Coordinates of C-alpha atoms in Angstrom, one line a residue:
M26 CA -0.3 0.0 -0.2
S27 CA 1.6 3.4 -1.2
T28 CA 2.0 6.0 1.3
P29 CA -0.1 9.4 0.5
H30 CA 1.9 12.3 -0.7
P31 CA 2.6 14.5 1.8
A32 CA 1.2 17.9 0.5
L33 CA -2.0 15.8 0.8
A34 CA -1.9 15.7 3.9
L35 CA -1.7 19.4 4.8
R36 CA -4.9 21.1 6.3
L37 CA -5.5 25.0 5.6
K38 CA -6.4 27.0 8.6
P39 CA -10.1 27.6 8.6
W40 CA -9.6 31.2 8.7
R41 CA -7.8 31.0 5.3
S42 CA -10.1 29.5 3.2
T43 CA -12.8 32.1 4.6
V44 CA -10.9 34.8 3.3
I45 CA -10.0 33.3 -0.1
L46 CA -14.0 32.4 -0.4
S47 CA -14.6 35.7 0.5
L48 CA -12.0 37.6 -1.9
F49 CA -13.5 35.1 -4.6
G50 CA -17.0 36.4 -3.9
V51 CA -16.2 39.9 -3.9
A52 CA -14.7 39.5 -7.0
V53 CA -17.9 37.6 -9.0
V54 CA -19.8 40.4 -7.1
G55 CA -17.8 42.9 -8.8
L56 CA -17.7 41.4 -12.4
V57 CA -21.4 41.2 -12.3
G58 CA -21.8 44.7 -11.1
R59 CA -19.4 45.8 -13.6
A60 CA -21.3 44.3 -16.2
A61 CA -24.6 45.1 -15.4
W62 CA -23.4 48.9 -14.9
L63 CA -21.8 48.6 -18.8
A64 CA -24.9 47.2 -20.0
S65 CA -27.6 49.6 -18.8
V66 CA -25.5 52.8 -18.5
Q67 CA -22.8 52.6 -21.0
N68 CA -24.5 50.3 -23.5
D69 CA -25.0 53.4 -25.9
F70 CA -21.6 54.5 -25.6
L71 CA -20.0 51.0 -26.1
Q72 CA -22.4 50.3 -28.6
A73 CA -21.5 53.3 -30.8
Q74 CA -17.6 52.6 -30.1
A75 CA -18.1 49.0 -31.6
D76 CA -20.0 50.3 -34.8
R77 CA -17.1 53.0 -35.6
R78 CA -14.5 50.1 -35.3
V79 CA -16.8 47.9 -37.7
Q80 CA -19.2 50.1 -39.8
T81 CA -18.7 53.1 -41.8
A82 CA -21.2 55.7 -42.7
E83 CA -21.1 57.6 -45.8
T84 CA -23.5 60.9 -46.7
L85 CA -25.4 60.5 -49.6
H86 CA -25.5 64.4 -50.6
A87 CA -29.1 65.7 -51.9
H88 CA -28.7 67.4 -54.9
R89 CA -29.6 70.9 -54.7
G90 CA -32.4 72.4 -56.8
R91 CA -32.0 74.3 -59.7
I92 CA -32.6 78.2 -59.7
V93 CA -34.1 79.4 -63.3
D94 CA -35.6 82.4 -64.9
R95 CA -39.6 82.4 -65.8
H96 CA -38.7 80.8 -69.3
G97 CA -36.7 78.0 -67.6
A98 CA -33.1 79.5 -68.8
P99 CA -30.8 78.2 -65.8
L100 CA -29.5 80.8 -63.3
A101 CA -28.0 78.4 -60.5
V102 CA -27.3 74.7 -61.3
S103 CA -25.1 72.0 -59.3
M104 CA -22.5 70.2 -60.7
P105 CA -21.2 66.7 -59.1
M106 CA -17.9 67.1 -57.7
V107 CA -15.6 64.6 -55.5
A108 CA -14.2 65.2 -52.0
V109 CA -11.7 63.2 -50.9
T110 CA -11.3 61.7 -47.2
A111 CA -9.2 59.6 -44.9
D112 CA -8.9 57.6 -41.9
P113 CA -5.2 58.7 -40.6
R114 CA -5.3 55.5 -38.4
H115 CA -5.3 53.0 -41.7
V116 CA -3.3 55.3 -44.2
A117 CA -0.1 53.5 -45.0
L118 CA 2.1 55.7 -47.3
K119 CA 4.9 54.4 -49.2
P120 CA 8.0 56.5 -49.9
G121 CA 7.3 59.1 -52.3
Q122 CA 3.5 58.8 -51.7
L123 CA 3.0 61.7 -49.8
E124 CA 4.4 64.4 -52.1
A125 CA 2.4 62.8 -55.3
L126 CA -0.9 62.6 -53.0
A127 CA -0.2 66.4 -52.4
T128 CA 0.4 67.1 -56.0
A129 CA -2.4 65.3 -57.0
L130 CA -5.1 67.1 -54.3
D131 CA -3.0 70.3 -55.2
V132 CA -2.7 71.0 -51.5
P133 CA 0.8 71.6 -49.5
A134 CA 2.4 68.7 -48.5
K135 CA 3.2 70.1 -45.1
R136 CA -0.6 70.4 -44.5
L137 CA -1.3 66.9 -45.7
E138 CA 1.1 65.3 -43.5
A139 CA 0.0 67.0 -40.6
Q140 CA -3.6 66.0 -41.3
L141 CA -2.4 62.4 -41.8
A142 CA -0.3 62.4 -38.7
D143 CA -3.3 63.2 -36.1
T144 CA -4.2 59.4 -35.7
R145 CA -6.8 60.6 -32.9
Q146 CA -8.8 61.4 -35.8
G147 CA -10.7 58.8 -37.8
F148 CA -12.2 61.1 -40.3
V149 CA -10.5 64.0 -42.1
Y150 CA -11.3 65.6 -45.4
L151 CA -8.4 66.4 -47.5
R152 CA -9.8 68.2 -50.3
H153 CA -13.0 69.1 -51.4
K154 CA -14.6 69.9 -54.9
L155 CA -12.0 67.9 -57.1
S156 CA -13.3 67.1 -60.5
E157 CA -13.8 63.3 -62.1
E158 CA -10.2 63.8 -63.4
Q159 CA -8.6 64.7 -60.4
A160 CA -9.9 62.2 -58.4
D161 CA -9.0 59.8 -61.0
R162 CA -5.0 60.8 -60.4
V163 CA -5.7 60.2 -56.4
R164 CA -7.2 56.8 -57.1
A165 CA -4.5 55.3 -59.4
L166 CA -2.0 56.0 -56.3
R167 CA -3.8 53.1 -54.7
I168 CA -3.5 54.3 -51.3
A169 CA -5.2 52.3 -48.1
G170 CA -7.5 54.4 -46.0
L171 CA -8.6 57.2 -48.5
D172 CA -12.3 57.5 -49.5
F173 CA -14.4 59.2 -52.2
E174 CA -17.7 61.1 -51.6
T175 CA -19.6 62.6 -54.2
E176 CA -20.6 66.5 -53.3
F177 CA -21.8 69.3 -55.9
Q178 CA -20.5 72.9 -56.5
R179 CA -22.5 75.4 -57.4
H180 CA -22.6 77.4 -61.0
Y181 CA -24.5 80.5 -61.9
P182 CA -24.2 80.6 -65.5
A183 CA -25.5 84.3 -65.6
G184 CA -22.7 85.3 -63.5
P185 CA -22.7 89.3 -62.4
E186 CA -25.8 89.7 -64.0
T187 CA -28.0 88.3 -61.3
G188 CA -25.5 88.0 -58.7
H189 CA -27.0 90.0 -56.2
L190 CA -30.2 88.4 -56.8
V191 CA -29.9 84.7 -57.0
G192 CA -26.8 85.1 -54.4
F193 CA -24.6 81.9 -53.5
T194 CA -23.8 79.0 -51.7
G195 CA -21.2 77.9 -49.2
R196 CA -20.2 75.4 -46.2
V197 CA -21.7 75.9 -43.2
D198 CA -20.4 73.5 -40.3
N199 CA -20.6 70.0 -42.1
R200 CA -23.0 71.0 -44.5
A201 CA -21.8 71.6 -48.2
D202 CA -24.1 73.8 -50.4
V203 CA -25.8 75.7 -47.8
G204 CA -27.6 79.0 -49.1
R205 CA -25.5 82.0 -47.6
A206 CA -27.1 85.2 -49.6
G207 CA -29.9 86.1 -51.9
I208 CA -32.4 83.9 -53.3
E209 CA -30.5 80.6 -52.5
R210 CA -30.6 81.8 -48.5
A211 CA -34.2 82.7 -48.8
F212 CA -35.2 79.4 -50.2
D213 CA -32.5 77.3 -48.8
R214 CA -34.7 74.4 -46.9
E215 CA -36.7 74.0 -50.3
L216 CA -33.7 74.2 -52.5
G217 CA -31.4 72.0 -50.5
G218 CA -33.3 69.1 -49.9
I219 CA -32.3 66.4 -47.1
D220 CA -28.8 64.3 -47.1
G221 CA -29.5 60.6 -47.0
Q222 CA -26.9 58.1 -45.4
R223 CA -25.5 54.6 -46.5
V224 CA -23.8 52.2 -43.7
G225 CA -21.4 49.9 -44.8
L226 CA -19.0 47.5 -42.9
R227 CA -15.0 47.7 -42.6
N228 CA -12.4 45.2 -41.5
S229 CA -9.3 45.8 -39.2
R230 CA -7.7 47.6 -42.1
G231 CA -10.6 50.2 -42.7
Q232 CA -11.2 48.2 -46.2
I233 CA -15.1 48.1 -46.9
V234 CA -16.3 44.8 -46.9
D235 CA -20.1 45.4 -47.3
D236 CA -21.1 49.1 -48.1
A237 CA -24.7 48.6 -48.6
R238 CA -25.7 47.3 -45.0
S239 CA -28.2 49.9 -44.6
V240 CA -29.4 53.0 -47.0
L241 CA -31.4 55.8 -46.7
P242 CA -31.9 57.6 -49.9
P243 CA -31.5 61.5 -50.2
Q244 CA -34.6 64.1 -50.8
H245 CA -33.2 66.0 -53.4
G246 CA -34.2 69.7 -53.5
R247 CA -36.8 71.2 -55.5
D248 CA -35.8 73.6 -58.6
L249 CA -37.1 77.3 -58.1
A250 CA -38.7 79.3 -61.1
L251 CA -38.0 83.0 -60.4
S252 CA -40.1 85.8 -61.7
I253 CA -36.9 87.4 -63.5
D254 CA -36.8 87.1 -67.5
R255 CA -33.1 86.5 -68.1
D256 CA -33.3 88.5 -71.7
L257 CA -34.4 91.7 -70.0
Q258 CA -32.2 91.2 -66.9
Y259 CA -28.8 91.1 -69.6
I260 CA -30.7 94.6 -70.9
A261 CA -31.1 96.2 -67.4
F262 CA -27.9 95.0 -66.1
R263 CA -25.8 96.0 -69.5
E264 CA -27.3 99.6 -69.5
L265 CA -27.2 100.1 -66.2
R266 CA -23.3 99.4 -66.0
E267 CA -22.5 101.7 -68.8
A268 CA -24.4 104.7 -67.0
V269 CA -22.5 104.1 -64.1
V270 CA -19.1 104.1 -65.9
A271 CA -20.2 106.9 -68.1
N272 CA -21.3 109.1 -65.1
K273 CA -18.4 108.2 -62.9
A274 CA -20.8 107.2 -60.4
K275 CA -20.5 105.3 -57.0
G276 CA -22.8 102.9 -57.8
G277 CA -27.0 102.2 -59.1
G278 CA -29.6 100.1 -59.3
I279 CA -32.3 99.2 -61.4
V280 CA -36.0 97.5 -60.8
M281 CA -38.2 96.2 -63.7
L282 CA -42.0 95.0 -62.4
D283 CA -44.8 93.7 -64.8
V284 CA -47.9 95.6 -64.0
Q285 CA -50.4 93.0 -64.8
N286 CA -49.1 90.7 -61.7
G287 CA -46.4 92.9 -59.7
E288 CA -43.7 90.2 -60.5
V289 CA -40.2 91.1 -60.5
L290 CA -38.6 91.1 -64.3
A291 CA -35.1 92.2 -63.8
M292 CA -33.3 93.6 -60.8
A293 CA -29.7 94.5 -61.1
N294 CA -26.9 96.6 -59.2
Y295 CA -23.7 98.0 -60.3
P296 CA -20.8 97.5 -59.2
A297 CA -21.6 93.8 -59.2
Y298 CA -20.0 90.5 -58.2
D299 CA -19.4 87.1 -59.8
P300 CA -20.9 84.5 -57.5
N301 CA -18.5 82.1 -59.4
S302 CA -15.7 83.2 -57.4
D303 CA -14.2 84.5 -54.3
E304 CA -15.4 88.0 -54.8
R305 CA -18.4 87.0 -52.9
A306 CA -16.4 87.1 -49.5
D307 CA -17.0 91.0 -49.7
P308 CA -20.3 92.0 -48.4
E309 CA -20.0 95.7 -50.0
R310 CA -20.2 93.7 -53.2
T311 CA -22.4 91.3 -52.6
R312 CA -25.3 93.1 -50.9
N313 CA -28.6 93.6 -53.2
R314 CA -29.1 97.4 -52.6
T315 CA -32.0 97.7 -54.7
V316 CA -34.1 95.9 -52.1
I317 CA -32.0 96.6 -48.6
D318 CA -30.3 100.0 -49.2
L319 CA -32.5 103.0 -48.2
Y320 CA -32.3 106.6 -50.0
E321 CA -34.7 109.9 -49.9
P322 CA -36.5 109.8 -53.0
G323 CA -36.3 113.4 -54.0
S324 CA -38.8 114.7 -56.5
T325 CA -40.2 110.8 -57.3
M326 CA -42.3 111.4 -54.4
K327 CA -44.1 114.4 -56.1
P328 CA -47.0 112.3 -57.9
F329 CA -48.3 111.1 -54.6
T330 CA -48.4 114.2 -53.2
A331 CA -50.5 115.4 -56.0
A332 CA -52.5 112.3 -55.8
M333 CA -53.0 112.9 -52.2
A334 CA -54.4 116.4 -53.0
L335 CA -56.4 115.2 -55.8
E336 CA -57.9 112.5 -53.6
E337 CA -58.6 115.1 -50.5
G338 CA -60.4 117.5 -53.6
V339 CA -58.2 120.1 -52.1
V340 CA -57.1 120.9 -55.6
K341 CA -57.8 119.4 -59.4
P342 CA -55.4 119.1 -62.4
D343 CA -55.9 122.7 -63.7
T344 CA -55.8 124.3 -60.0
Q345 CA -53.6 127.2 -60.5
I346 CA -50.9 127.6 -57.5
D347 CA -49.0 130.7 -56.8
T348 CA -45.2 129.8 -56.4
G349 CA -44.5 133.3 -55.8
D350 CA -40.5 134.0 -56.8
G351 CA -39.9 130.2 -56.3
S352 CA -39.0 130.5 -52.5
F353 CA -41.1 129.5 -49.5
R354 CA -39.8 130.2 -46.0
I355 CA -41.3 127.9 -42.9
G356 CA -39.5 129.0 -39.7
K357 CA -36.0 129.2 -40.0
H358 CA -35.8 127.1 -43.2
T359 CA -36.3 128.4 -47.2
I360 CA -37.2 126.3 -49.5
K361 CA -36.5 127.1 -53.2
D362 CA -37.1 126.0 -56.8
T363 CA -33.9 126.1 -59.1
H364 CA -35.1 126.9 -62.1
H365 CA -38.3 129.2 -61.7
S366 CA -40.0 131.1 -64.5
I367 CA -43.6 130.3 -64.0
R368 CA -45.7 132.2 -61.0
F369 CA -48.9 130.9 -61.4
M370 CA -48.7 126.9 -62.2
T371 CA -51.2 124.4 -62.2
V372 CA -50.8 121.0 -60.3
T373 CA -49.9 119.4 -63.8
E374 CA -47.4 122.0 -64.4
I375 CA -45.8 121.5 -60.9
I376 CA -45.3 117.9 -61.9
Q377 CA -44.0 118.6 -65.0
H378 CA -41.8 121.3 -63.8
S379 CA -40.9 119.5 -60.6
S380 CA -41.8 122.6 -58.5
N381 CA -41.0 122.4 -54.5
V382 CA -42.9 125.5 -53.5
G383 CA -46.1 123.9 -55.6
S384 CA -45.8 120.6 -54.2
L385 CA -45.3 121.7 -50.4
K386 CA -48.3 124.2 -50.7
M387 CA -50.4 121.5 -52.0
A388 CA -49.1 119.0 -49.0
L389 CA -50.1 122.0 -46.4
Q390 CA -53.8 121.8 -47.3
V391 CA -53.7 118.3 -45.9
Q392 CA -53.7 117.4 -42.5
P393 CA -50.5 115.6 -41.1
S394 CA -52.2 112.6 -39.9
R395 CA -53.9 112.1 -43.3
H396 CA -50.7 112.8 -45.1
W397 CA -49.2 109.9 -43.2
E398 CA -51.8 107.5 -43.8
Y399 CA -51.8 108.4 -47.6
L400 CA -48.0 107.5 -47.8
H401 CA -48.6 104.4 -45.3
R402 CA -50.9 103.4 -48.1
F403 CA -48.8 103.9 -50.9
G404 CA -46.5 101.3 -49.3
F405 CA -43.8 103.7 -47.7
G406 CA -43.0 102.3 -44.3
V407 CA -43.7 98.9 -45.1
A408 CA -41.8 96.1 -46.4
P409 CA -42.5 95.1 -49.9
G410 CA -42.8 91.6 -48.8
T411 CA -40.9 89.3 -51.2
G412 CA -39.0 87.2 -48.4
F413 CA -35.5 88.6 -49.8
P414 CA -33.4 88.5 -46.9
G415 CA -32.5 91.8 -45.2
E416 CA -35.4 93.3 -46.9
A417 CA -35.9 97.1 -45.8
S418 CA -39.2 98.4 -45.0
G419 CA -37.9 102.1 -45.4
M420 CA -38.4 105.2 -42.9
L421 CA -41.6 106.7 -42.6
R422 CA -41.9 108.3 -38.7
P423 CA -45.1 108.6 -36.8
W424 CA -46.9 111.7 -37.9
K425 CA -47.1 112.8 -34.2
T426 CA -43.6 113.5 -34.2
W427 CA -43.8 115.6 -37.3
Q428 CA -42.6 119.3 -37.2
P429 CA -44.3 121.6 -39.7
V430 CA -40.9 121.6 -42.0
D431 CA -41.3 117.9 -41.9
Q432 CA -44.5 117.5 -43.8
V433 CA -43.3 120.6 -46.3
V434 CA -40.0 118.5 -46.8
M435 CA -41.8 115.1 -47.6
S436 CA -43.8 116.6 -49.9
Y437 CA -40.8 116.6 -52.4
G438 CA -39.1 113.3 -50.9
N439 CA -36.7 114.4 -47.9
G440 CA -37.3 113.3 -44.7
V441 CA -38.6 110.0 -45.9
A442 CA -36.4 106.9 -46.9
V443 CA -37.3 104.2 -49.5
S444 CA -35.8 101.1 -51.2
L445 CA -35.5 101.3 -55.0
L446 CA -37.6 97.9 -54.9
Q447 CA -40.4 100.0 -52.6
M448 CA -40.4 103.2 -55.1
A449 CA -41.2 101.0 -58.2
R450 CA -44.1 98.9 -56.2
A451 CA -45.2 102.5 -55.4
Y452 CA -45.7 103.6 -58.9
L453 CA -47.8 100.4 -59.6
V454 CA -50.7 102.8 -58.2
F455 CA -50.5 105.1 -61.2
A456 CA -50.1 102.5 -63.6
R457 CA -53.1 100.2 -62.4
D458 CA -55.6 103.0 -62.3
G459 CA -55.2 103.1 -58.5
D460 CA -54.7 99.7 -56.7
T461 CA -51.5 98.1 -56.0
L462 CA -50.4 94.6 -55.8
P463 CA -47.5 92.3 -53.8
V464 CA -44.3 92.5 -55.3
R465 CA -43.4 88.7 -56.3
L466 CA -39.7 87.5 -57.0
T467 CA -41.1 84.2 -58.0
R468 CA -43.2 83.1 -61.2
S469 CA -46.6 82.0 -59.9
D470 CA -49.9 81.5 -62.2
E471 CA -52.0 82.7 -59.0
V472 CA -54.1 85.6 -60.0
L473 CA -53.9 88.4 -57.2
Q474 CA -56.8 91.0 -56.9
G475 CA -55.5 94.4 -56.3
E476 CA -55.8 96.7 -53.2
R477 CA -57.3 99.6 -53.9
V478 CA -55.3 102.7 -52.7
I479 CA -56.8 105.8 -54.6
S480 CA -59.4 106.3 -57.0
S481 CA -59.0 105.3 -60.8
T482 CA -59.9 108.9 -61.6
T483 CA -57.0 109.9 -59.4
A484 CA -54.7 107.7 -60.7
Q485 CA -55.5 108.6 -64.4
Q486 CA -55.2 112.3 -63.7
V487 CA -51.5 112.0 -62.1
R488 CA -50.6 109.7 -65.1
S489 CA -51.5 112.3 -67.5
M490 CA -49.1 114.9 -65.4
L491 CA -46.1 112.2 -65.4
E492 CA -46.6 111.8 -69.3
A493 CA -46.0 115.6 -69.6
V494 CA -42.9 114.9 -67.5
T495 CA -41.6 113.1 -70.7
Q496 CA -42.9 116.0 -73.1
D497 CA -41.4 119.2 -74.0
G498 CA -41.3 121.6 -71.0
G499 CA -41.0 118.6 -68.5
T500 CA -37.7 117.1 -67.0
A501 CA -37.5 113.7 -68.7
K502 CA -37.2 114.2 -72.5
A503 CA -34.3 111.5 -72.4
A504 CA -36.9 109.3 -71.2
A505 CA -39.1 109.3 -74.2
I506 CA -39.8 106.0 -76.8
P507 CA -40.2 106.6 -80.4
G508 CA -43.6 105.3 -81.0
Y509 CA -44.6 104.9 -77.4
R510 CA -46.2 107.2 -74.5
V511 CA -44.2 107.1 -71.7
A512 CA -44.8 108.4 -68.2
G513 CA -42.7 109.0 -65.5
K514 CA -40.9 111.3 -62.7
T515 CA -37.2 112.5 -62.3
G516 CA -35.7 112.7 -58.8
T517 CA -32.6 114.5 -57.7
A518 CA -31.5 114.1 -54.1
R519 CA -28.5 115.0 -51.9
K520 CA -27.2 112.3 -50.0
I521 CA -27.2 112.4 -46.0
R522 CA -23.6 112.6 -44.6
V523 CA -22.5 109.5 -43.2
G524 CA -21.9 110.1 -39.4
A525 CA -23.0 113.8 -39.3
K526 CA -26.0 115.9 -39.3
G527 CA -27.2 117.6 -42.7
Y528 CA -26.7 116.9 -46.4
A529 CA -23.5 116.5 -48.3
Q530 CA -22.6 119.1 -50.7
N531 CA -21.7 117.3 -53.5
S532 CA -23.2 114.0 -53.4
Y533 CA -26.3 113.2 -55.3
I534 CA -28.6 110.6 -55.9
A535 CA -30.1 110.8 -59.4
S536 CA -33.3 108.6 -60.0
F537 CA -36.3 107.8 -62.4
V538 CA -39.2 106.1 -62.1
G539 CA -42.0 105.5 -65.2
F540 CA -44.0 103.0 -66.7
A541 CA -44.7 102.6 -70.5
P542 CA -46.9 102.4 -72.5
A543 CA -48.9 105.2 -70.7
S544 CA -52.3 104.0 -72.6
A545 CA -52.1 100.9 -71.1
P546 CA -49.2 100.5 -68.9
R547 CA -46.7 97.2 -69.0
Y548 CA -44.1 97.8 -67.6
I549 CA -42.6 99.8 -64.8
L550 CA -38.7 100.6 -64.4
A551 CA -36.9 102.3 -61.9
V552 CA -33.4 103.6 -62.1
M553 CA -31.0 105.1 -59.1
I554 CA -27.7 106.1 -59.7
D555 CA -25.6 106.9 -57.0
E556 CA -23.1 109.9 -56.7
P557 CA -22.6 110.9 -60.5
H558 CA -19.2 112.7 -60.8
A559 CA -19.1 113.4 -64.7
G560 CA -20.8 116.5 -64.7
A561 CA -24.7 116.0 -64.6
I562 CA -26.4 115.2 -61.6
Y563 CA -30.1 115.4 -62.5
G564 CA -32.3 112.7 -62.6
G565 CA -33.4 113.9 -66.2
A566 CA -29.9 113.5 -67.6
V567 CA -28.3 110.8 -65.8
A568 CA -31.3 107.8 -64.9
A569 CA -33.9 108.8 -67.7
P570 CA -31.6 107.8 -70.4
V571 CA -31.3 104.5 -69.0
F572 CA -35.0 104.1 -68.4
G573 CA -35.5 105.2 -72.5
K574 CA -32.9 102.4 -73.6
V575 CA -34.1 99.7 -71.3
M576 CA -37.9 100.3 -71.6
G577 CA -37.5 100.7 -75.3
E578 CA -35.6 97.6 -76.0
A579 CA -38.2 95.7 -73.7
L580 CA -41.0 97.0 -75.3
R581 CA -39.9 96.3 -78.8
Q582 CA -38.6 92.6 -77.8
R583 CA -41.9 91.9 -76.4
G584 CA -43.9 93.1 -79.2
V585 CA -45.6 95.9 -77.1
P586 CA -47.8 97.7 -79.6
H587 CA -47.1 101.3 -80.2
D588 CA -49.7 103.6 -78.5
Q589 CA -48.4 106.9 -80.4
A590 CA -49.5 108.0 -83.2
A591 CA -46.8 108.3 -85.9
P592 CA -46.9 111.2 -88.4
V593 CA -48.6 111.0 -91.6
W594 CA -45.6 111.1 -94.4
V595 CA -46.9 112.1 -98.2
E596 CA -45.0 111.9 -100.9
N597 CA -43.2 115.0 -102.2
R598 CA -43.3 114.3 -106.2
P599 CA -42.0 117.0 -108.6
A600 CA -44.3 119.2 -110.3
A601 CA -45.8 118.0 -113.8
P602 CA -44.1 120.2 -116.3
P603 CA -46.7 123.2 -117.5
P604 CA -48.9 122.3 -120.7
A605 CA -48.5 123.5 -124.3
A606 CA -49.7 126.4 -125.3
D607 CA -52.4 124.8 -127.2
T608 CA -53.6 122.5 -124.4
P609 CA -56.3 123.8 -122.4
A610 CA -55.0 123.9 -119.0
K611 CA -55.8 121.6 -116.2
V612 CA -56.5 122.2 -112.6
A613 CA -53.9 120.1 -110.9
V614 CA -54.1 119.6 -106.8
R615 CA -50.7 118.6 -105.2
V616 CA -50.1 118.3 -101.4
A617 CA -46.5 118.9 -100.5
A618 CA -45.0 117.9 -97.4
D619 CA -43.7 121.6 -96.8
D620 CA -46.5 123.3 -97.8
T621 CA -48.1 124.2 -94.3
P622 CA -45.8 125.5 -91.9
T623 CA -45.5 123.6 -88.7
R624 CA -47.1 124.9 -85.8
G625 CA -47.0 124.3 -82.0
V626 CA -44.9 124.6 -78.9
P627 CA -41.7 126.1 -79.6
R628 CA -39.2 123.3 -79.4
V629 CA -36.7 123.2 -76.0
D630 CA -33.5 121.8 -76.5
A631 CA -32.6 121.8 -73.2
P632 CA -35.4 121.4 -70.7
P633 CA -35.3 122.8 -67.0
Q634 CA -33.8 120.4 -64.5
E635 CA -35.1 119.9 -61.0
A636 CA -33.7 121.4 -58.1
P637 CA -31.2 119.5 -56.1
R638 CA -33.3 117.8 -53.5

């Protein structure tokens, strides 16, 4: 019988076994508790960490909708591009590949090296918006850890012509192609759509082994049709640019409206910027001044003063007003007419000759509260409601704060501030026989009902006055268009000093607002030239010619019938030879073009200019 091993005969002391069992029990309890805590409290975190190590999520960018003009001509489109990404933890570069990658990406090698050296990052963009040709050069390097995403780059075919209106897009946080200005910003939600996502699996080396585990398709953006007519937009931009350059002006703006539906057919600013380039980084160049900036309208406000006085019954078109010697004193202020030759003027002549004194005398016959109410109904102090970012509502102070001189200066366009778009909309009242419409930047088939502002009789009376402005004796003969009757009003206003009280001495804004054909208005056109310095400063000499060129070409291109009677020309044939002596004389009736001298108003080669106001 064998003897047992001595170790088997050893016995542990009871307290030692108790300690060991206790420690084992504590360890088991600790492990169970830790597992329970991880499973409950840290479950989401751990699951996310595991997914990051085995899953890859690729954003499927939504295709941004197009912006087109009213006829479908593209104004903004998105072109597919490629973004190169990398996981620095899995990028393995062979000798010479860093330089080759930097060359293919067209980025500095040092910046690329720093990006790939940061292994704390699991994802980094190396370059955005590569063409397919550039992306193929990167793919040809066969570098592990690189990935490629499809993204889109916005392109603007009309460039500077529509830059201020259409705007541009840019990157915001992790989103590309986000609307940053103009229509792109105003309708970003509808144009941008919603990105999708594709989830796949990758191995420990970062290689994708299943790229279609889960797919959430993107919801592409919708196309947007603007009310703009690209042909008319080009004409307006071209003529505005030429006028700004020719008059050595600081800038200018132009707005064209469709009288029938209130849609904006053209809207341009100069200086311009190209939304396809880096110029868009300068807010001074990208601001749409026709919608955002304010100015004192000057004498383009006088037709509203006349309309108010006519509506209140204090004057009629042929009512004569005594303008004295062309000056009027109120308190310590003296208002003057620059070119004063007629003492007693009818209301029509006050508008035709742009008399400050005549205008203020009409306004003083109306209570300030009623005066404010009329201006408000015409749309002053109220945003046009286009939805354009930063749209201005203008400045119209409450009537209770007015001093006597305030009502006086407002009658001829000082002490109130408007945008060019507001001014164009206000003239809808005269073109539409007394009612107005909301202004729209997008094309719509909806028929809107006009809102009555003044009576149709008053609107037609003022329209006749505005027509006289473009005829002999008026301040805007340069706005006349052969074959068409034209109505409108000039404005010349001093600019307010920036950071100081009062007006600048040599800084003016010249403007003209009008419509045609006057018999059945089709288009309204408002032109503003900021600080002309080539000699001429008046609206009739600086802004009215732009109106004539743009409106004339628009009417001809759109085939709008003439409404001005053309002169009748009679053939001027030589007289027949005298009959032979033996032939009985015959009585011949002949009409010659120069038989009767022309009678009428003497021609005025240089119409009186309006006062700087």
